[in-house]
């Protein structure tokens, strides 16, 4: 493995004999992050302050309940952290109520289902293969097992098919309609979703896990004011610690959500994570974050456009967000091969199904790429165009006689980029 910086950079306390392997793995992971072009659209690099809060003594504290109404003593200081997190996220989204305790996006979604629906109810969400998330009704998840899940998708141009959503809503009368996705690059029309929900008396539940950072910067439509309830992760474009949040302007729903998170779905909240959320939300309130989000969007659009110039089919015809799904089948390779080969060349991304994919999820015809993480490292439009060139170079030469040489050349270039834009340096 190429080494850029020394070990134990974060000043970990470790028992050399007992935990050498664990801390060795952490150090190797740090170096992997430093030396790879990270394009996984759901990832980002949290600040050192966020990491410090995460590694803090608040992990020791039990605080079942909510600020000022806990089931344990000694909660004075964790209450401060949780109140700040709530106040800041409400300010960011301009909403009235927030629950910052969900351990993850999936836990946030489960809590909303638990608050608003009963097993056997019908839910309507975007299909996984069309860009939706597992938790929006996919068969192997609770959302698919406990509910009668119906899926909508995109049209032949890769654009969300609102007419289909309306048709399916009329036909199935769902209790909940989910708006939100994990691999849909275009804007979502939350007002239109609300009209459809109202026409059948359904709750509109928006999951903005991917878009949250862009939304709080005013660069992507906000579901607040349209959706009855909104969930998000905190670690994707929002650039905080791994976790979830639930937002609403409806006091009755807010109460149901609080009871659903605790004691419904979770036990004690992770107070170190909540403190780290408070730190991250504070960062997102600063003007620098707006600039960051603008750069994320510009870089993403530039990368997608360059991939298109190389003749690659970008699903939905382009992007309005930090991510794009790219069809690689035109190069006669699968998404799986692309993922593996790009990683060897120093570019990390994930294989991704494309709408109407003919290949199984273990192979896929596409990859998903995002700009959130590398924009945090300071890369700009020129570097993202360069990355698009490198991606095309690797994938278009796969299987040719000069391939190994090309891959080595690209690896040298990706390492060079990483050195120019250091991470945690
Ligand atoms: C990432 C994601 C989630 C799940 O978040 P986890 O923290 O991994 O549980 C939920 N919904 C959407 C739309 C996502 O993209």
CSV table of C-alpha atoms and ligand atoms in Angstrom, one decimal:
chain,number,residue,atom,x,y,z
A,1,UNK,CA,0.0,0.0,0.0
A,2,UNK,CA,1.3,3.5,-0.9
A,3,UNK,CA,2.0,5.5,2.2
A,4,UNK,CA,1.6,9.2,2.4
A,5,UNK,CA,1.5,10.0,6.1
A,6,UNK,CA,2.6,8.5,9.3
A,7,UNK,CA,0.5,6.2,11.5
A,8,UNK,CA,-1.4,7.1,14.6
A,9,UNK,CA,-2.3,10.5,13.1
A,10,UNK,CA,-5.3,10.9,15.2
A,11,UNK,CA,-3.4,10.1,18.4
A,12,UNK,CA,-5.3,7.0,19.1
A,13,UNK,CA,-4.8,5.4,22.5
A,14,UNK,CA,-4.1,1.7,21.8
A,15,UNK,CA,-2.7,-1.3,23.6
A,16,UNK,CA,0.0,-2.4,21.3
A,17,UNK,CA,-0.2,-6.0,22.2
A,18,UNK,CA,-3.9,-6.5,22.4
A,19,UNK,CA,-5.1,-4.2,19.7
A,20,UNK,CA,-2.3,-3.9,17.2
A,21,UNK,CA,-4.5,-5.5,14.5
A,22,UNK,CA,-7.5,-3.3,15.1
A,23,UNK,CA,-5.6,-0.1,15.1
A,24,UNK,CA,-3.4,-1.4,12.2
A,25,UNK,CA,-6.7,-1.8,10.2
A,26,UNK,CA,-7.8,1.7,11.2
A,27,UNK,CA,-4.5,3.2,10.1
A,28,UNK,CA,-4.6,1.3,6.8
A,29,UNK,CA,-8.2,2.5,6.3
A,30,UNK,CA,-7.0,6.1,6.9
A,31,UNK,CA,-4.3,5.6,4.2
A,32,UNK,CA,-6.8,4.0,1.8
A,33,UNK,CA,-9.1,7.1,2.2
A,34,UNK,CA,-6.1,9.4,1.6
A,35,UNK,CA,-4.8,7.6,-1.5
A,36,UNK,CA,-8.0,6.8,-3.4
A,37,UNK,CA,-10.3,9.0,-5.5
A,38,UNK,CA,-13.5,8.5,-3.5
A,39,UNK,CA,-16.6,8.7,-5.7
A,40,UNK,CA,-19.0,6.7,-3.7
A,41,UNK,CA,-22.0,9.0,-3.8
A,42,UNK,CA,-23.1,8.2,-0.2
A,43,UNK,CA,-19.8,8.9,1.3
A,44,UNK,CA,-18.0,12.0,2.6
A,45,UNK,CA,-15.1,13.0,4.9
A,46,UNK,CA,-16.3,14.3,8.3
A,47,UNK,CA,-14.2,17.1,9.8
A,48,UNK,CA,-11.8,16.5,12.6
A,49,UNK,CA,-14.1,18.2,15.0
A,50,UNK,CA,-16.9,15.8,14.1
A,51,UNK,CA,-14.5,12.9,14.5
A,52,UNK,CA,-13.4,14.2,17.9
A,53,UNK,CA,-17.0,14.4,19.2
A,54,UNK,CA,-17.5,10.9,17.9
A,55,UNK,CA,-14.5,9.6,19.8
A,56,UNK,CA,-15.5,11.3,23.0
A,57,UNK,CA,-16.6,10.3,26.5
A,58,UNK,CA,-20.3,10.9,25.6
A,59,UNK,CA,-20.2,7.3,24.3
A,60,UNK,CA,-20.3,6.2,28.0
A,61,UNK,CA,-23.6,7.9,28.8
A,62,UNK,CA,-27.0,6.3,29.0
A,63,UNK,CA,-29.8,8.9,28.2
A,64,UNK,CA,-33.0,7.0,27.3
A,65,UNK,CA,-35.7,9.6,26.7
A,66,UNK,CA,-35.4,13.1,25.4
A,67,UNK,CA,-33.7,16.3,26.8
A,68,UNK,CA,-35.2,17.3,30.2
A,69,UNK,CA,-37.2,14.1,30.3
A,70,UNK,CA,-34.7,11.3,30.6
A,71,UNK,CA,-34.9,7.9,32.4
A,72,UNK,CA,-31.4,8.3,33.8
A,73,UNK,CA,-29.6,10.8,36.0
A,74,UNK,CA,-26.5,12.7,35.0
A,75,UNK,CA,-27.9,13.9,31.7
A,76,UNK,CA,-27.2,17.6,32.1
A,77,UNK,CA,-24.4,17.8,29.6
A,78,UNK,CA,-25.7,15.3,27.0
A,79,UNK,CA,-29.0,17.3,27.1
A,80,UNK,CA,-27.0,20.4,26.0
A,81,UNK,CA,-25.6,18.6,23.0
A,82,UNK,CA,-28.9,17.1,21.9
A,83,UNK,CA,-30.7,20.5,22.3
A,84,UNK,CA,-28.1,22.2,20.1
A,85,UNK,CA,-28.3,19.4,17.5
A,86,UNK,CA,-32.1,19.8,17.4
A,87,UNK,CA,-32.0,23.6,17.2
A,88,UNK,CA,-29.4,23.6,14.5
A,89,UNK,CA,-31.1,21.0,12.2
A,90,UNK,CA,-34.4,22.9,12.6
A,91,UNK,CA,-32.7,26.1,11.5
A,92,UNK,CA,-31.0,24.4,8.6
A,93,UNK,CA,-34.2,22.9,7.2
A,94,UNK,CA,-36.5,25.7,8.4
A,95,UNK,CA,-38.7,23.2,10.2
A,96,UNK,CA,-40.4,23.0,13.6
A,97,UNK,CA,-39.6,19.6,15.0
A,98,UNK,CA,-36.6,17.3,14.8
A,99,UNK,CA,-35.6,13.9,16.3
A,100,UNK,CA,-31.8,13.5,16.1
A,101,UNK,CA,-31.6,10.1,17.8
A,102,UNK,CA,-32.0,7.5,14.9
A,103,UNK,CA,-28.8,5.5,14.7
A,104,UNK,CA,-29.0,5.5,10.9
A,105,UNK,CA,-31.1,6.3,7.9
A,106,UNK,CA,-32.7,2.9,7.9
A,107,UNK,CA,-33.6,3.3,11.6
A,108,UNK,CA,-35.1,6.7,10.9
A,109,UNK,CA,-37.2,5.2,8.2
A,110,UNK,CA,-38.3,2.2,10.3
A,111,UNK,CA,-39.3,4.6,13.1
A,112,UNK,CA,-41.5,6.6,10.6
A,113,UNK,CA,-43.2,3.4,9.5
A,114,UNK,CA,-43.7,2.4,13.1
A,115,UNK,CA,-45.2,5.8,13.9
A,116,UNK,CA,-47.6,6.1,10.9
A,117,UNK,CA,-48.5,2.6,9.7
A,118,UNK,CA,-49.6,-0.9,10.7
A,119,UNK,CA,-48.3,-4.2,9.4
A,120,UNK,CA,-50.3,-5.1,6.3
A,121,UNK,CA,-50.8,-1.4,5.2
A,122,UNK,CA,-49.8,-0.5,1.7
A,123,UNK,CA,-46.8,1.7,1.0
A,124,UNK,CA,-45.8,3.2,-2.4
A,125,UNK,CA,-42.1,3.9,-3.0
A,126,UNK,CA,-39.5,4.0,-5.7
A,127,UNK,CA,-38.3,0.6,-6.8
A,128,UNK,CA,-34.7,-0.4,-5.8
A,129,UNK,CA,-33.7,-1.1,-9.4
A,130,UNK,CA,-35.2,2.3,-10.5
A,131,UNK,CA,-33.1,4.3,-8.0
A,132,UNK,CA,-35.0,3.8,-4.7
A,133,UNK,CA,-33.6,2.6,-1.4
A,134,UNK,CA,-33.9,-0.9,0.1
A,135,UNK,CA,-36.0,0.5,3.0
A,136,UNK,CA,-38.6,1.9,0.6
A,137,UNK,CA,-40.4,-1.5,0.3
A,138,UNK,CA,-37.7,-3.9,-1.0
A,139,UNK,CA,-38.7,-7.6,-0.4
A,140,UNK,CA,-35.8,-8.6,2.0
A,141,UNK,CA,-36.4,-5.6,4.3
A,142,UNK,CA,-39.0,-5.0,7.0
A,143,UNK,CA,-40.5,-2.4,4.7
A,144,UNK,CA,-41.1,-5.1,2.2
A,145,UNK,CA,-42.1,-7.9,4.6
A,146,UNK,CA,-44.5,-6.0,6.9
A,147,UNK,CA,-46.2,-3.9,4.3
A,148,UNK,CA,-47.8,-4.4,1.0
A,149,UNK,CA,-45.1,-2.6,-1.0
A,150,UNK,CA,-45.9,-1.2,-4.4
A,151,UNK,CA,-43.1,0.4,-6.6
A,152,UNK,CA,-43.0,3.2,-9.0
A,153,UNK,CA,-40.1,4.1,-11.3
A,154,UNK,CA,-38.8,6.2,-14.0
A,155,UNK,CA,-39.9,6.6,-17.7
A,156,UNK,CA,-37.8,5.7,-20.7
A,157,UNK,CA,-35.8,8.9,-20.4
A,158,UNK,CA,-34.9,8.1,-16.8
A,159,UNK,CA,-37.1,10.8,-15.4
A,160,UNK,CA,-39.4,10.0,-12.4
A,161,UNK,CA,-42.8,9.0,-13.7
A,162,UNK,CA,-45.2,11.1,-11.7
A,163,UNK,CA,-48.2,9.9,-13.8
A,164,UNK,CA,-47.3,6.3,-12.8
A,165,UNK,CA,-47.2,7.4,-9.2
A,166,UNK,CA,-50.7,8.9,-9.5
A,167,UNK,CA,-52.0,5.8,-11.3
A,168,UNK,CA,-50.5,3.4,-8.7
A,169,UNK,CA,-51.8,5.6,-5.8
A,170,UNK,CA,-55.3,5.6,-7.3
A,171,UNK,CA,-55.2,1.8,-7.8
A,172,UNK,CA,-53.6,0.8,-4.4
A,173,UNK,CA,-54.7,3.6,-2.0
A,174,UNK,CA,-51.4,3.5,0.0
A,175,UNK,CA,-51.2,4.7,3.6
A,176,UNK,CA,-47.7,6.2,2.9
A,177,UNK,CA,-46.1,7.5,-0.3
A,178,UNK,CA,-42.3,7.7,-0.2
A,179,UNK,CA,-40.4,10.3,-2.2
A,180,UNK,CA,-36.7,10.0,-2.2
A,181,UNK,CA,-33.9,7.9,-3.8
A,182,UNK,CA,-30.4,6.6,-3.6
A,183,UNK,CA,-29.5,6.7,-7.2
A,184,UNK,CA,-31.7,9.3,-8.9
A,185,UNK,CA,-29.7,12.3,-10.0
A,186,UNK,CA,-32.5,14.7,-11.0
A,187,UNK,CA,-34.7,17.0,-8.9
A,188,UNK,CA,-37.7,15.5,-7.1
A,189,UNK,CA,-41.0,17.5,-7.3
A,190,UNK,CA,-42.2,17.2,-3.7
A,191,UNK,CA,-45.2,19.5,-4.3
A,192,UNK,CA,-46.4,17.2,-7.0
A,193,UNK,CA,-45.9,14.2,-4.7
A,194,UNK,CA,-48.0,16.0,-2.0
A,195,UNK,CA,-50.8,16.6,-4.5
A,196,UNK,CA,-50.8,12.9,-5.3
A,197,UNK,CA,-50.7,12.0,-1.6
A,198,UNK,CA,-53.6,14.3,-0.8
A,199,UNK,CA,-55.7,12.9,-3.7
A,200,UNK,CA,-55.7,9.5,-2.0
A,201,UNK,CA,-55.4,10.6,1.7
A,202,UNK,CA,-51.9,9.2,2.1
A,203,UNK,CA,-49.0,10.5,4.2
A,204,UNK,CA,-46.2,11.9,2.1
A,205,UNK,CA,-42.9,10.7,3.6
A,206,UNK,CA,-39.7,12.2,2.0
A,207,UNK,CA,-36.4,10.5,2.5
A,208,UNK,CA,-33.7,13.0,1.5
A,209,UNK,CA,-30.7,11.0,2.7
A,210,UNK,CA,-28.7,11.8,-0.4
A,211,UNK,CA,-29.7,15.3,-1.1
A,212,UNK,CA,-29.7,16.8,2.4
A,213,UNK,CA,-26.5,18.8,2.1
A,214,UNK,CA,-27.7,20.4,-1.2
A,215,UNK,CA,-31.1,21.1,0.3
A,216,UNK,CA,-29.8,23.0,3.3
A,217,UNK,CA,-27.7,25.1,0.9
A,218,UNK,CA,-30.8,25.9,-1.2
A,219,UNK,CA,-29.5,24.0,-4.2
A,220,UNK,CA,-32.0,21.2,-4.3
A,221,UNK,CA,-35.8,21.3,-3.6
A,222,UNK,CA,-36.7,21.0,0.0
A,223,UNK,CA,-39.5,18.7,1.0
A,224,UNK,CA,-40.3,20.8,4.1
A,225,UNK,CA,-43.8,22.3,3.7
A,226,UNK,CA,-44.8,19.5,1.3
A,227,UNK,CA,-44.0,16.2,3.1
A,228,UNK,CA,-45.8,15.3,6.3
A,229,UNK,CA,-42.5,13.8,7.5
A,230,UNK,CA,-38.9,13.9,6.3
A,231,UNK,CA,-36.0,11.6,7.1
A,232,UNK,CA,-32.3,11.9,6.2
A,233,UNK,CA,-29.0,10.4,6.9
A,234,UNK,CA,-26.4,12.8,8.4
A,235,UNK,CA,-23.2,11.4,6.8
A,236,UNK,CA,-23.8,11.7,3.1
A,237,UNK,CA,-23.8,15.2,1.5
A,238,UNK,CA,-24.6,16.7,5.0
A,239,UNK,CA,-21.0,15.6,5.9
A,240,UNK,CA,-21.7,14.7,9.6
A,241,UNK,CA,-21.3,11.5,11.6
A,242,UNK,CA,-23.0,8.2,10.5
A,243,UNK,CA,-26.7,8.6,11.6
A,244,UNK,CA,-30.2,9.6,10.9
A,245,UNK,CA,-32.7,12.4,11.6
A,246,UNK,CA,-36.5,12.8,11.4
A,247,UNK,CA,-38.1,16.2,10.7
A,248,UNK,CA,-41.7,17.5,10.6
A,249,UNK,CA,-43.8,20.6,11.0
A,250,UNK,CA,-46.7,18.6,12.4
A,251,UNK,CA,-46.8,18.5,16.2
A,252,UNK,CA,-49.0,15.3,16.4
A,253,UNK,CA,-46.6,13.5,14.0
A,254,UNK,CA,-43.6,14.8,15.9
A,255,UNK,CA,-45.0,13.2,19.1
A,256,UNK,CA,-45.7,9.9,17.4
A,257,UNK,CA,-42.2,9.9,15.9
A,258,UNK,CA,-40.5,10.5,19.2
A,259,UNK,CA,-42.3,7.6,20.8
A,260,UNK,CA,-41.6,5.5,17.7
A,261,UNK,CA,-37.8,6.1,17.9
A,262,UNK,CA,-37.7,5.6,21.6
A,263,UNK,CA,-39.0,3.2,23.0
A,264,UNK,CA,-40.5,1.9,19.8
A,265,UNK,CA,-37.4,1.1,17.7
A,266,UNK,CA,-34.3,2.0,19.7
A,267,UNK,CA,-33.0,2.0,23.2
A,268,UNK,CA,-30.4,4.5,24.5
A,269,UNK,CA,-29.4,7.2,22.1
A,270,UNK,CA,-25.7,7.4,21.0
A,271,UNK,CA,-24.9,10.7,22.7
A,272,UNK,CA,-21.4,10.9,21.2
A,273,UNK,CA,-23.0,10.7,17.7
A,274,UNK,CA,-25.6,13.2,18.7
A,275,UNK,CA,-22.8,15.6,19.8
A,276,UNK,CA,-21.0,15.0,16.5
A,277,UNK,CA,-24.3,15.8,14.7
A,278,UNK,CA,-24.5,19.1,16.6
A,279,UNK,CA,-21.0,19.9,15.4
A,280,UNK,CA,-21.7,19.0,11.8
A,281,UNK,CA,-25.0,20.9,11.7
A,282,UNK,CA,-23.1,23.9,13.0
A,283,UNK,CA,-20.6,23.5,10.2
A,284,UNK,CA,-23.5,23.3,7.7
A,285,UNK,CA,-24.9,26.6,9.0
A,286,UNK,CA,-21.7,28.4,8.1
A,287,UNK,CA,-21.4,30.3,4.7
A,288,UNK,CA,-18.5,28.0,3.8
A,289,UNK,CA,-20.9,25.1,3.6
A,290,UNK,CA,-23.0,26.9,1.0
A,291,UNK,CA,-19.9,27.3,-1.1
A,292,UNK,CA,-19.0,23.7,-0.6
A,293,UNK,CA,-22.4,22.6,-1.7
A,294,UNK,CA,-22.3,24.8,-4.8
A,295,UNK,CA,-18.9,23.3,-5.6
A,296,UNK,CA,-20.3,19.7,-5.1
A,297,UNK,CA,-23.1,20.5,-7.6
A,298,UNK,CA,-20.8,22.2,-10.2
A,299,UNK,CA,-18.2,19.4,-10.0
A,300,UNK,CA,-20.9,16.7,-10.4
A,301,UNK,CA,-22.4,18.4,-13.4
A,302,UNK,CA,-18.9,18.8,-15.0
A,303,UNK,CA,-18.0,15.2,-14.4
A,304,UNK,CA,-21.3,13.9,-15.9
A,305,UNK,CA,-21.0,16.2,-18.9
A,306,UNK,CA,-17.4,15.0,-19.5
A,307,UNK,CA,-18.5,11.3,-19.3
A,308,UNK,CA,-21.2,12.1,-21.8
A,309,UNK,CA,-18.6,13.7,-24.1
A,310,UNK,CA,-16.8,10.4,-24.0
A,311,UNK,CA,-19.9,8.8,-25.3
A,312,UNK,CA,-21.1,7.2,-22.1
A,313,UNK,CA,-24.8,7.1,-21.4
A,314,UNK,CA,-25.5,9.1,-18.1
A,315,UNK,CA,-28.9,7.9,-16.9
A,316,UNK,CA,-31.6,10.7,-16.8
A,317,UNK,CA,-29.5,12.6,-19.4
A,318,UNK,CA,-27.4,14.3,-16.7
A,319,UNK,CA,-27.6,15.4,-13.1
A,320,UNK,CA,-29.1,18.1,-10.8
A,321,UNK,CA,-27.3,16.7,-7.8
A,322,UNK,CA,-24.0,15.4,-6.4
A,323,UNK,CA,-24.4,12.0,-8.2
A,324,UNK,CA,-24.8,10.4,-11.5
A,325,UNK,CA,-25.6,6.8,-12.6
A,326,UNK,CA,-23.5,5.9,-15.7
A,327,UNK,CA,-24.4,3.1,-18.0
A,328,UNK,CA,-21.2,1.2,-18.9
A,329,UNK,CA,-22.8,-1.5,-21.1
A,330,UNK,CA,-21.8,0.4,-24.2
A,331,UNK,CA,-18.2,-0.5,-23.4
A,332,UNK,CA,-19.2,-4.2,-23.2
A,333,UNK,CA,-18.4,-4.5,-19.5
A,334,UNK,CA,-20.6,-4.9,-16.4
A,335,UNK,CA,-20.9,-2.5,-13.5
A,336,UNK,CA,-19.1,-5.1,-11.3
A,337,UNK,CA,-16.1,-5.3,-13.6
A,338,UNK,CA,-16.0,-1.4,-13.7
A,339,UNK,CA,-16.1,-1.2,-9.9
A,340,UNK,CA,-13.2,-3.7,-9.5
A,341,UNK,CA,-11.0,-2.3,-12.3
A,342,UNK,CA,-11.5,1.3,-11.2
A,343,UNK,CA,-10.6,0.5,-7.7
A,344,UNK,CA,-7.3,-0.9,-8.9
A,345,UNK,CA,-6.7,2.3,-10.8
A,346,UNK,CA,-7.3,4.3,-7.6
A,347,UNK,CA,-11.0,5.3,-8.1
A,348,UNK,CA,-13.6,4.0,-5.7
A,349,UNK,CA,-17.2,3.8,-6.8
A,350,UNK,CA,-20.0,1.3,-6.7
A,351,UNK,CA,-21.7,-0.9,-9.3
A,352,UNK,CA,-25.3,0.2,-9.7
A,353,UNK,CA,-28.4,-1.1,-11.5
A,354,UNK,CA,-29.7,1.1,-14.2
A,355,UNK,CA,-33.4,1.4,-14.9
A,356,UNK,CA,-34.7,-1.6,-16.7
A,357,UNK,CA,-31.3,-3.3,-16.2
A,358,UNK,CA,-31.0,-6.7,-17.9
A,359,UNK,CA,-28.3,-7.9,-15.6
A,360,UNK,CA,-28.8,-9.1,-12.0
A,361,UNK,CA,-27.9,-6.8,-9.0
A,362,UNK,CA,-24.7,-8.7,-8.5
A,363,UNK,CA,-23.5,-7.6,-11.9
A,364,UNK,CA,-25.4,-4.6,-13.1
A,365,UNK,CA,-24.9,-2.4,-16.2
A,366,UNK,CA,-23.9,0.7,-14.4
A,367,UNK,CA,-21.8,2.5,-11.8
A,368,UNK,CA,-22.8,5.4,-9.5
A,369,UNK,CA,-20.4,8.3,-9.1
A,370,UNK,CA,-20.7,11.3,-6.7
A,371,UNK,CA,-18.7,14.4,-6.0
A,372,UNK,CA,-19.4,15.1,-2.3
A,373,UNK,CA,-16.3,13.4,-0.8
A,374,UNK,CA,-13.6,14.7,-3.3
A,375,UNK,CA,-15.1,18.2,-3.2
A,376,UNK,CA,-14.5,18.1,0.6
A,377,UNK,CA,-10.8,17.5,-0.3
A,378,UNK,CA,-10.9,20.7,-2.5
A,379,UNK,CA,-11.0,19.3,-6.0
A,380,UNK,CA,-12.7,21.6,-8.5
A,381,UNK,CA,-14.2,21.3,-12.0
A,382,UNK,CA,-10.9,20.7,-13.8
A,383,UNK,CA,-10.0,17.8,-11.5
A,384,UNK,CA,-13.5,16.3,-11.9
A,385,UNK,CA,-13.2,16.5,-15.7
A,386,UNK,CA,-9.8,14.8,-15.3
A,387,UNK,CA,-11.4,12.1,-13.2
A,388,UNK,CA,-14.0,11.5,-15.9
A,389,UNK,CA,-11.2,11.2,-18.4
A,390,UNK,CA,-9.4,8.7,-16.3
A,391,UNK,CA,-12.6,6.6,-15.7
A,392,UNK,CA,-13.2,6.5,-19.4
A,393,UNK,CA,-9.5,5.7,-20.1
A,394,UNK,CA,-9.6,2.6,-17.8
A,395,UNK,CA,-13.0,1.3,-18.9
A,396,UNK,CA,-12.5,1.8,-22.6
A,397,UNK,CA,-9.2,-0.1,-22.6
A,398,UNK,CA,-10.4,-3.0,-20.5
A,399,UNK,CA,-9.5,-6.3,-22.2
A,400,UNK,CA,-7.1,-4.7,-24.7
A,401,UNK,CA,-3.4,-5.7,-24.8
A,402,UNK,CA,-2.2,-2.3,-23.4
A,403,UNK,CA,-4.7,-2.5,-20.5
A,404,UNK,CA,-2.3,-3.2,-17.6
A,405,UNK,CA,0.0,-0.4,-18.7
A,406,UNK,CA,-2.9,2.0,-18.9
A,407,UNK,CA,-4.2,1.0,-15.5
A,408,UNK,CA,-0.8,1.6,-14.0
A,409,UNK,CA,-0.6,5.0,-15.6
A,410,UNK,CA,-4.0,6.0,-14.3
A,411,UNK,CA,-3.0,4.7,-10.8
A,412,UNK,CA,-0.1,7.1,-10.9
A,413,UNK,CA,-2.3,10.0,-11.9
A,414,UNK,CA,-4.9,9.3,-9.2
A,415,UNK,CA,-2.2,9.1,-6.6
A,416,UNK,CA,-0.8,12.3,-7.8
A,417,UNK,CA,-4.3,14.0,-7.4
A,418,UNK,CA,-4.6,12.6,-3.9
A,419,UNK,CA,-1.2,14.1,-3.0
A,420,UNK,CA,-2.2,17.5,-4.3
A,421,UNK,CA,-5.4,17.5,-2.3
A,422,UNK,CA,-4.4,16.0,1.1
A,423,UNK,CA,-7.0,14.5,3.5
A,424,UNK,CA,-6.6,14.9,7.3
A,425,UNK,CA,-3.1,16.3,6.6
B,1,LIG,C1,-28.4,5.8,2.5
B,1,LIG,C2,-29.9,5.8,2.5
B,1,LIG,C3,-30.6,5.3,3.6
B,1,LIG,C4,-30.0,4.5,4.7
B,1,LIG,O1,-29.1,5.0,5.5
B,1,LIG,P1,-28.2,4.1,6.5
B,1,LIG,O2,-27.6,5.1,7.4
B,1,LIG,O3,-27.2,3.4,5.6
B,1,LIG,O4,-29.2,3.2,7.2
B,1,LIG,C5,-32.0,5.5,3.6
B,1,LIG,N1,-32.6,6.1,2.5
B,1,LIG,C6,-31.9,6.5,1.5
B,1,LIG,C7,-32.7,7.2,0.3
B,1,LIG,C8,-30.5,6.4,1.4
B,1,LIG,O5,-29.9,6.8,0.3
